[in-house]
Short mmCIF file of N, CA and C in Angstrom, two decimals:
data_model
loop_
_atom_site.label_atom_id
_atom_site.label_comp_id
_atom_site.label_asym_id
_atom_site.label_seq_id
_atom_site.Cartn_x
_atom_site.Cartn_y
_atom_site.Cartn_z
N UNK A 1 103.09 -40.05 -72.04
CA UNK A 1 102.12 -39.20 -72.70
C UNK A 1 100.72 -39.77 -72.45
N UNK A 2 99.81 -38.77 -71.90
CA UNK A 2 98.51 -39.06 -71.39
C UNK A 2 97.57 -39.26 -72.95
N UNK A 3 96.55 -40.54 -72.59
CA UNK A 3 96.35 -40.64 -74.09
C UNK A 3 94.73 -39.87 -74.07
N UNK A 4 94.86 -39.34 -74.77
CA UNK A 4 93.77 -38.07 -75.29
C UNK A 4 91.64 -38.41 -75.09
N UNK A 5 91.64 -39.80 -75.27
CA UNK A 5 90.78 -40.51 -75.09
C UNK A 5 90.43 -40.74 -73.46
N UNK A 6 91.21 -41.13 -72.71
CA UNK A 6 91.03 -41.44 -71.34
C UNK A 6 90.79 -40.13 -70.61
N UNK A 7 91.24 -38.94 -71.16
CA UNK A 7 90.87 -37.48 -70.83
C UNK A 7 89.67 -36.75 -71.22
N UNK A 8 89.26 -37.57 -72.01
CA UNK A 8 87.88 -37.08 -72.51
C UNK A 8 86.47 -38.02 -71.43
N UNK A 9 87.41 -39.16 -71.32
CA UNK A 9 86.44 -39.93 -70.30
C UNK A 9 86.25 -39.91 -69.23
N UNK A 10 86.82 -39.64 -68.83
CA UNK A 10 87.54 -38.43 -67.21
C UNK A 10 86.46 -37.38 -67.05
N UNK A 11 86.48 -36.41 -67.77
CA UNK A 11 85.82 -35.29 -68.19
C UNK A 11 84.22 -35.72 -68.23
N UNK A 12 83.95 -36.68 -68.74
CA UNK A 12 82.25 -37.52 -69.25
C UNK A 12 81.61 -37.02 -68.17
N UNK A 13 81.49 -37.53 -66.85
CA UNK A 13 80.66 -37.33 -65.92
C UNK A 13 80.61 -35.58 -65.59
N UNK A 14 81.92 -34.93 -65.86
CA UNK A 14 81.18 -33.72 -65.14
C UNK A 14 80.76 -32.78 -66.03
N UNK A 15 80.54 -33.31 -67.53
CA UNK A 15 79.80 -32.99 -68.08
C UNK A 15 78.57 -33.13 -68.32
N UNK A 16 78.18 -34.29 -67.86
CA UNK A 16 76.42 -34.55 -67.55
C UNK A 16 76.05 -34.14 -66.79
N UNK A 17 76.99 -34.24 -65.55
CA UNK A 17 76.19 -33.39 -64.46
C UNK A 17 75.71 -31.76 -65.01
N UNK A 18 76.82 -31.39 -65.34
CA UNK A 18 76.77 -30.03 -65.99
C UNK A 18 75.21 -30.00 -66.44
N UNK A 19 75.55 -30.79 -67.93
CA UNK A 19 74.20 -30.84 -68.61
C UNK A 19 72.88 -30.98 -68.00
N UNK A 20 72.48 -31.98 -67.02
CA UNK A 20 72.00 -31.83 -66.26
C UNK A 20 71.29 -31.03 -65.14
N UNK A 21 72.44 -30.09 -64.64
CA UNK A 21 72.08 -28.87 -63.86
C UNK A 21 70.88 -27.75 -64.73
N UNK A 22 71.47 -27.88 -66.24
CA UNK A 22 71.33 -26.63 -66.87
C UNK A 22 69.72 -27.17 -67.43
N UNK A 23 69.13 -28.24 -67.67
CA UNK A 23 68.22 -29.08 -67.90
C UNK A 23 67.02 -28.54 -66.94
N UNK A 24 67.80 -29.43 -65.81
CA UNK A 24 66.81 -28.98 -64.48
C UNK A 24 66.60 -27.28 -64.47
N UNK A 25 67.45 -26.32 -64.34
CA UNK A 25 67.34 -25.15 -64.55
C UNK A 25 66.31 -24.38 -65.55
N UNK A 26 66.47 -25.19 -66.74
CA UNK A 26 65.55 -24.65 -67.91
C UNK A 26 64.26 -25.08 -67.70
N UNK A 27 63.94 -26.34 -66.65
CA UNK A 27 62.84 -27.06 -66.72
C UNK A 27 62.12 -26.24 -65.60
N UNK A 28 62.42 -25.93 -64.49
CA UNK A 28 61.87 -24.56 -63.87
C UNK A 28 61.05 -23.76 -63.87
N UNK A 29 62.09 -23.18 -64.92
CA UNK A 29 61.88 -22.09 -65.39
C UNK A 29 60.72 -22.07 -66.57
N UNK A 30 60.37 -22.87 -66.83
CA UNK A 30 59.57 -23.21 -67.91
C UNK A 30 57.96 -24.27 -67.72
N UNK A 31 58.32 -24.16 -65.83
CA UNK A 31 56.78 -24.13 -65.14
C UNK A 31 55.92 -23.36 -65.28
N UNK A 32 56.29 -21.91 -65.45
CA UNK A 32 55.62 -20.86 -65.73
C UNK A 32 54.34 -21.04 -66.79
N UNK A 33 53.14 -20.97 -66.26
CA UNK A 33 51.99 -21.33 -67.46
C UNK A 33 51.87 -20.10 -67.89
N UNK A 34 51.45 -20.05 -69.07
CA UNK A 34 51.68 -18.26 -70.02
C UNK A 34 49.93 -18.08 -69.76
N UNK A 35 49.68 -18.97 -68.89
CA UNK A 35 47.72 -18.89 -69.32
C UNK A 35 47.65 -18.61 -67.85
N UNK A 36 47.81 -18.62 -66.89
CA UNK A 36 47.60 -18.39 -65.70
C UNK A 36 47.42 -17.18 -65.24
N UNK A 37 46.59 -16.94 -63.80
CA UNK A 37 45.93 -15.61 -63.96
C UNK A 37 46.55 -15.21 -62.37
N UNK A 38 46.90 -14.10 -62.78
CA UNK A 38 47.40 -13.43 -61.94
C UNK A 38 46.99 -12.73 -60.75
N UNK A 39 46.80 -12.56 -59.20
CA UNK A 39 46.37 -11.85 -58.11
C UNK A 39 46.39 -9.82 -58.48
N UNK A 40 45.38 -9.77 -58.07
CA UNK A 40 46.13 -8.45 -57.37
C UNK A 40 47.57 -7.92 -56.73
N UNK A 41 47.91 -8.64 -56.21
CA UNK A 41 48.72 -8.33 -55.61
C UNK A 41 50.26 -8.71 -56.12
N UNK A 42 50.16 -9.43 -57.11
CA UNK A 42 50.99 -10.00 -58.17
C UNK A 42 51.20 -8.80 -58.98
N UNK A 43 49.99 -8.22 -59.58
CA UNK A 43 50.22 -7.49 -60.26
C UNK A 43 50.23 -5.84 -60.14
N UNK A 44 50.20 -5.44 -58.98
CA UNK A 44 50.53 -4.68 -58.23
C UNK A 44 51.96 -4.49 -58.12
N UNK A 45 52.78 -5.76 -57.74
CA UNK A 45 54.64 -5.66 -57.40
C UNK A 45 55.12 -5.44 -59.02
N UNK A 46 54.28 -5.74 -60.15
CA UNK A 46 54.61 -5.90 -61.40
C UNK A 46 54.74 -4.06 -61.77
N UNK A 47 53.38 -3.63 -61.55
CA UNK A 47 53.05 -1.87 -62.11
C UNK A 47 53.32 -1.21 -60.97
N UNK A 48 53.57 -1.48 -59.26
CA UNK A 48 54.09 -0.53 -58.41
C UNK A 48 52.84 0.02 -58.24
N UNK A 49 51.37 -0.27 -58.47
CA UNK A 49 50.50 0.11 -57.84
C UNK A 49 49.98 -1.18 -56.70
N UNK A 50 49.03 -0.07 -55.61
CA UNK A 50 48.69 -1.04 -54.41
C UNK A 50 47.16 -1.87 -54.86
N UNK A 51 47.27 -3.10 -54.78
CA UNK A 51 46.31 -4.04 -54.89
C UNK A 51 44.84 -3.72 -54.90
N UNK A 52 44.64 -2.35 -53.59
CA UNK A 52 43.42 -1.99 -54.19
C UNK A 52 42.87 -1.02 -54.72
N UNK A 53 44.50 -0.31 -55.64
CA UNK A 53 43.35 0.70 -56.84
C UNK A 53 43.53 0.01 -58.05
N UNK A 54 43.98 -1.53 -57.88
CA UNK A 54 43.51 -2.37 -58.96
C UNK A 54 42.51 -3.18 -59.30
N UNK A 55 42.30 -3.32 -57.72
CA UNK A 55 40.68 -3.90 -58.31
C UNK A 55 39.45 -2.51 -57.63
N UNK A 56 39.95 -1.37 -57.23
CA UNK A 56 38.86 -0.02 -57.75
C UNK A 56 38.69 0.09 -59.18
N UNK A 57 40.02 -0.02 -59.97
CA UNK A 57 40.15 0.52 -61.38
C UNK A 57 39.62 -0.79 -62.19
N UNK A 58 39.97 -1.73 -61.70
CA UNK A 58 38.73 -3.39 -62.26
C UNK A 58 37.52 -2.93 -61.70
N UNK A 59 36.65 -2.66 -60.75
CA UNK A 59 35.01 -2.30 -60.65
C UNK A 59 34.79 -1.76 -61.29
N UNK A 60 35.94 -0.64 -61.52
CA UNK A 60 35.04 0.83 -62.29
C UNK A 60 35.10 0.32 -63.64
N UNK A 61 35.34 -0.94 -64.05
CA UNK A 61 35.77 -1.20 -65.63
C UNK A 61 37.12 -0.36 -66.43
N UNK A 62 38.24 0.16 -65.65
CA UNK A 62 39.03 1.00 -66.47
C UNK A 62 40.11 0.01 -66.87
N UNK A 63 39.99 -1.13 -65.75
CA UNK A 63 41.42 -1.94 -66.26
C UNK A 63 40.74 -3.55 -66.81
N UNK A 64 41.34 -3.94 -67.73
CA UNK A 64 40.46 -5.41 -67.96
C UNK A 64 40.54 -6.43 -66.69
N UNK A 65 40.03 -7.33 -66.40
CA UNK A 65 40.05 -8.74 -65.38
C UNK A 65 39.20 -9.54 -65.34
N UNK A 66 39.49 -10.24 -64.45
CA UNK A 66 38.46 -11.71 -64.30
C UNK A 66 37.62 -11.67 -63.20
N UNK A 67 36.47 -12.03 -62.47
CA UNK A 67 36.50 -12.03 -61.40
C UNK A 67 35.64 -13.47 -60.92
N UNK A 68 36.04 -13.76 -60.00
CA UNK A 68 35.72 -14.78 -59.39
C UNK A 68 35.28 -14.83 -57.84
N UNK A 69 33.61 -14.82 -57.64
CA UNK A 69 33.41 -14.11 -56.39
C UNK A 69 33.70 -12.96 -56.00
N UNK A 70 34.61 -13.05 -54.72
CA UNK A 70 35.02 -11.28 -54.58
C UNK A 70 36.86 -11.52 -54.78
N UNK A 71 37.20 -11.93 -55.80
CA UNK A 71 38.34 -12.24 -56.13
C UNK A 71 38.57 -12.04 -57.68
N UNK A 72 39.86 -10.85 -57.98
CA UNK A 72 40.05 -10.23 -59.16
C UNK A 72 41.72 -11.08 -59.55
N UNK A 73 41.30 -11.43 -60.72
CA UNK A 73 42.73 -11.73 -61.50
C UNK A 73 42.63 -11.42 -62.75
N UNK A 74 44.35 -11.36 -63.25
CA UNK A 74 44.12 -10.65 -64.11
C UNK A 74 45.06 -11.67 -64.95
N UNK A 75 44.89 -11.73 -66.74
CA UNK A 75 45.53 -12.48 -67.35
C UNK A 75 47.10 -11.40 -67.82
N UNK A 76 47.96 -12.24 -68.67
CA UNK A 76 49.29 -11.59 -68.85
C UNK A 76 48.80 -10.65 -69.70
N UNK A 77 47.85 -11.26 -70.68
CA UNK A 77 47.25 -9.98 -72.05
C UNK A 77 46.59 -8.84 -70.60
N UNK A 78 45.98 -8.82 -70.04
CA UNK A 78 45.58 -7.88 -68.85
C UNK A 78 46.15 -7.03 -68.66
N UNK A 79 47.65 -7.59 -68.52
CA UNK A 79 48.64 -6.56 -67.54
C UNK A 79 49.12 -5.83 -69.26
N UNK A 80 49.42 -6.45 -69.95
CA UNK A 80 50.03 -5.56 -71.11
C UNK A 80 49.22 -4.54 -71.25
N UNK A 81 47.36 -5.14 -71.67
CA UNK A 81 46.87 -4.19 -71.68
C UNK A 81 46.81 -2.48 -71.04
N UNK A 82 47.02 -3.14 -69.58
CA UNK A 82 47.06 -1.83 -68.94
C UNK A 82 48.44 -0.96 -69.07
N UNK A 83 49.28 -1.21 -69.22
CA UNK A 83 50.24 -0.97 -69.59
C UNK A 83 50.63 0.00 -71.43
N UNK A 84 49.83 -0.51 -71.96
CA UNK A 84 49.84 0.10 -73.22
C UNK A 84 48.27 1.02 -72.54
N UNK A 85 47.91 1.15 -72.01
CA UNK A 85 46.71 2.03 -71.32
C UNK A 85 47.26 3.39 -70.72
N UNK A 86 48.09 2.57 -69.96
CA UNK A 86 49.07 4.08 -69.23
C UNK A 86 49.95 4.67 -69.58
N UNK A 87 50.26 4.11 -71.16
CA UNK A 87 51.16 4.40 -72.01
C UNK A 87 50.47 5.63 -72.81
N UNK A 88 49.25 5.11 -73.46
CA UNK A 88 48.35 6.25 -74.41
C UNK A 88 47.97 7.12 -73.47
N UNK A 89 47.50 7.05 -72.21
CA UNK A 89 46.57 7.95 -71.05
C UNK A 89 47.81 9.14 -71.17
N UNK A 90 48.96 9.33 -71.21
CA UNK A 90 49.38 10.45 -71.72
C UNK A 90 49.20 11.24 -72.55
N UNK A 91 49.16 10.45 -74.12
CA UNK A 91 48.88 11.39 -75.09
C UNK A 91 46.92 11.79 -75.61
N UNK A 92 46.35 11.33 -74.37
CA UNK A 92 45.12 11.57 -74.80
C UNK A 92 44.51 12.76 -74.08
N UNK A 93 43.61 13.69 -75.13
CA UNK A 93 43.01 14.66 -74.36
C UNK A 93 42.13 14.34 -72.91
N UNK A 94 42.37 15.41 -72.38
CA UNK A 94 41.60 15.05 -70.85
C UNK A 94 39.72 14.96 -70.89
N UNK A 95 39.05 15.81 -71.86
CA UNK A 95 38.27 15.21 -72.47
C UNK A 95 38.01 13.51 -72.74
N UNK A 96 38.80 12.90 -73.28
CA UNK A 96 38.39 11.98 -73.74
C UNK A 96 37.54 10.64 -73.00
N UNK A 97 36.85 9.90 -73.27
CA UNK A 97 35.76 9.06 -72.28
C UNK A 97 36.88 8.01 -72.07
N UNK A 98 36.96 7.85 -71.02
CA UNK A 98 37.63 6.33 -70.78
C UNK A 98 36.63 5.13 -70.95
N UNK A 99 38.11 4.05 -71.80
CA UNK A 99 37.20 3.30 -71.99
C UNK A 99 36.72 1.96 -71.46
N UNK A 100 35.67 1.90 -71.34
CA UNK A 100 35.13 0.62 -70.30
C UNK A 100 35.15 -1.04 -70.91
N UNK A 101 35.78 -1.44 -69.80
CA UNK A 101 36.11 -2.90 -70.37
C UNK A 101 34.71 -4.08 -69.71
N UNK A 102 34.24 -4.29 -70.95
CA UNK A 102 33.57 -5.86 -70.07
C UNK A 102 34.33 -6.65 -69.02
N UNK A 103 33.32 -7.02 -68.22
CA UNK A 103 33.49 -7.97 -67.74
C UNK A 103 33.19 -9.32 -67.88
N UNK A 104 34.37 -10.31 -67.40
CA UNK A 104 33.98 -11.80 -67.74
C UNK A 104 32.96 -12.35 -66.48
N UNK A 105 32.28 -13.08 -66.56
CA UNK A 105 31.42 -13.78 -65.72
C UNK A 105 31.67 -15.42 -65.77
#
């Protein structure tokens, strides 16, 4: 009879590794800075629009962003924003003024 202890110790290592894998995995994944600013073109593959009626719709002030030189990014609050933008742009009369977002400098 195999004694119950020496099977558990057996087992030890490929459970750290395990643990381990799943560590490294979470640690990854959790490079992601929540503050980091996003390309055009990032956020383009995100909404399925092309890179530059996002930064037409950033000149014209319709979508919020950053700009830096001749370089537009946009934060994660950015993209929600627009998103809850194209969400209401349905239920709003065609009348209504769109509204213009500052820009950061």
């Amino acid at each position: 009879m195999d004694d119950p202890t020496s099977t558990q110790a057996s087992d030890l290592p490929t459970a750290v590794r395990q643990l381990a894998e799943a560590v490294h995995t979470l640690a990854v994944a959790a490079q992601r800075d929540p503050d980091a600013l996003l390309t055009a073109e990032q956020v383009g593959k995100l909404l399925g629009l092309s890179p530059r009626t996002l930064k037409d719709q950033a000149a014209a002030r319709v979508f919020p962003h950053r700009r830096f030189g001749k370089h537009y990014r946009f934060s994660r609050d950015d993209v929600a924003e627009m998103v809850r933008h194209a969400r209401c742009a349905s239920r709003i009369p065609d009348n209504w003024k769109e509204k213009k977002w500052p820009t950061a400098s």
